[in-house]
Amino acid sequence: MIKETIVDGFQNAPHRSLYHALGLTDEEQARPLIGVVCSYNEIVPGHINLDKIAQAVKMGVAMAGGTPIMFPAITVCDGIAMGHTGMKYSLVTRDLIADSTEAMVRAHGFDGLVMIPNCDKNVPGLLMAAARLNIPTVFVSGGPMLAGKVNGKKRSLSSMFEAVGAYTAGKINEQQLCEFERKVCPTCGSCSGMYTANSMNCLTEVMGMGLRGNGTIPAVYSSRIELAKHAGMQVMELVKKNIRPRDIMTAAAIKNAITADMALGCSTNSMLHLPAIANECGVAFDLDEVNAISEKTPNLCHLAPAGPTYMEDLEEAGGVYAVLKELEGLGLLDTSVMTCTGKTLKENLVGVENLDEEVVRKPENAYGKTGGIAVLKGNLAPDGCVVKRAAVAKEMLVHEGPAKVFESEEECIAAIYGGKIVKGDVVVIRYEGPAGGPGMREMLSPTSAIAGMGLDKDVALITDGRFSGATRGASIGHVSPEAVSGGAIAYVKNGDIISIDIPNYKIEWKITDEELARRKKEMPIKKKEVSGYLKRYAAQVSSADKGAIINR
């Protein structure tokens, strides 16, 4: 046990004296020390309840014979950070979270960990840390928000952003906008659709790092507290059996996660986070394999923003396990993988039923024969770009139109609200990539404005930045190489014709080699002046197709 190097023996008396300063008894010091990594804060709605989750985890650890010791992890609320410079500080926190957790654990010598994340970069950041540290670990999130209701219909944060577009277009009045504002986010928790936070919490279950229900039990349900207690108890079993994250997050488990991602219709941000997690696990991640998996994986769920169902509905249908049961029946999963239950995925799926075939459709009645995400390639994105195919209107699966180019998100939003985007346009937002942004901002504001104005079936958006999980429409992000690296997107001009063919995974820019060569001589690459952490991040971060990882 790790405590032998810090607690036991006369030479460690100084360490013990400091534990006594914490009020830890000799008995507590003699037990396994379990770090409870709690992301509680008072600014993020998905994290305001995590103090209660942490207390439940600590109780579970103590009941099972361990000594729980809590320390914090940061997080950014993507919704609050959206549409301004704050969004530059969202993705970059993923590495801060992983690095700071590594530092705390290595410095203090824990025997096991319970990670308590909930929101977008917080979940993958802690998964990266878990893989890097490789000591017994269980995840328990804070859970999703309940859906709001406006005019008798379930609504969520994406509805709020789209309502702004509808108000701008004169489709709703100020009173109706205010009603959305008051009602779409009725409880604490991660936003209620299949956005990034919930995508990653669900995939944590799939990869075997969270207990059943981790991704879907609503934040305000008492069963979430019970789950937290069980997580605290279960980490003690993992310590006894020495089952570690890299025993669980194997190449097969990560492939299972990609498969479940396709069936669930997860956020495109999973195509940033899964490669980064795989990198920490020492597992190769091939973006090209995503389409191969998609081709044989049916899209079984249409959770918001793709459809009218929400996380609470998925929980009532049997949760993530109901989806996995359908995929198991198709032979699409490796069920021999180990999980944090101490059992294989196959053992965990025994007796699982799909309780609502509208929320989790049977394969023969799937929303689509192929998965929810597609990776497109072509001369505009030689290394790939990503689209949430499940949230694209059928009319926009194949589209060709003239480019309207913007050097930033702010420029694009001003043009949208100014009525300068019309049917048929292909909006291009560049210099928003991992290094060029820096920070690879999400583009929920422009996509929601377009959807709210009723143009989502007529206009495509393309960026080297990324899109929120709440985005719907033909929104294509992660264009690689990015503009600041000299990628093709840096040389697009207004009026250039861009062709999108999602079913065939293609994106083409109609330009001759001669014209491109001329533009490269005439159009200089633009670099933003930044300071502080962003400057260091921009100098070290990889391209999006590699997961925007920090090159160490």
Coordinates of N, CA and C in Angstrom, one line a residue, residues 3 7 19 22-33 62 65-69:
K3 N 0.5 4.0 1.6 CA 0.7 4.6 2.9 C 1.9 4.1 3.6
V7 N 3.2 6.8 5.9 CA 2.6 6.7 7.2 C 3.3 5.8 8.1
Y19 N -0.8 14.5 9.8 CA -2.1 13.8 9.7 C -2.9 14.1 11.0
L22 N -4.6 17.2 11.1 CA -5.9 17.2 10.4 C -7.0 16.6 11.2
G23 N -6.6 16.0 12.4 CA -7.6 15.4 13.3 C -7.8 13.9 12.9
L24 N -6.8 13.3 12.2 CA -6.9 11.9 11.8 C -6.4 11.0 13.0
T25 N -7.2 10.1 13.4 CA -6.8 9.2 14.5 C -5.8 8.1 14.0
D26 N -5.1 7.5 14.9 CA -4.2 6.4 14.6 C -5.0 5.3 13.7
E27 N -6.2 5.1 14.1 CA -7.0 4.1 13.4 C -7.3 4.5 12.0
E28 N -7.6 5.8 11.8 CA -7.8 6.3 10.4 C -6.6 6.2 9.6
Q29 N -5.4 6.5 10.2 CA -4.2 6.5 9.5 C -3.8 5.0 9.1
A30 N -4.3 4.1 9.8 CA -3.9 2.7 9.5 C -4.7 2.1 8.4
R31 N -5.8 2.8 8.0 CA -6.6 2.3 6.9 C -6.1 2.8 5.5
P32 N -6.6 2.2 4.4 CA -6.3 2.8 3.1 C -6.8 4.3 3.0
L33 N -5.9 5.1 2.5 CA -6.3 6.5 2.3 C -6.9 6.7 0.9
A62 N -15.9 5.2 4.3 CA -15.7 4.9 5.7 C -16.4 3.6 6.1
G65 N -14.4 0.6 5.3 CA -13.1 0.5 6.0 C -12.0 1.4 5.5
G66 N -12.3 2.4 4.8 CA -11.2 3.3 4.3 C -11.3 4.7 5.0
T67 N -10.3 5.5 4.7 CA -10.2 6.8 5.3 C -10.3 7.8 4.1
P68 N -11.5 8.5 4.0 CA -11.7 9.4 2.8 C -11.1 10.8 3.1
I69 N -10.4 11.3 2.2 CA -9.8 12.7 2.3 C -10.1 13.5 1.0

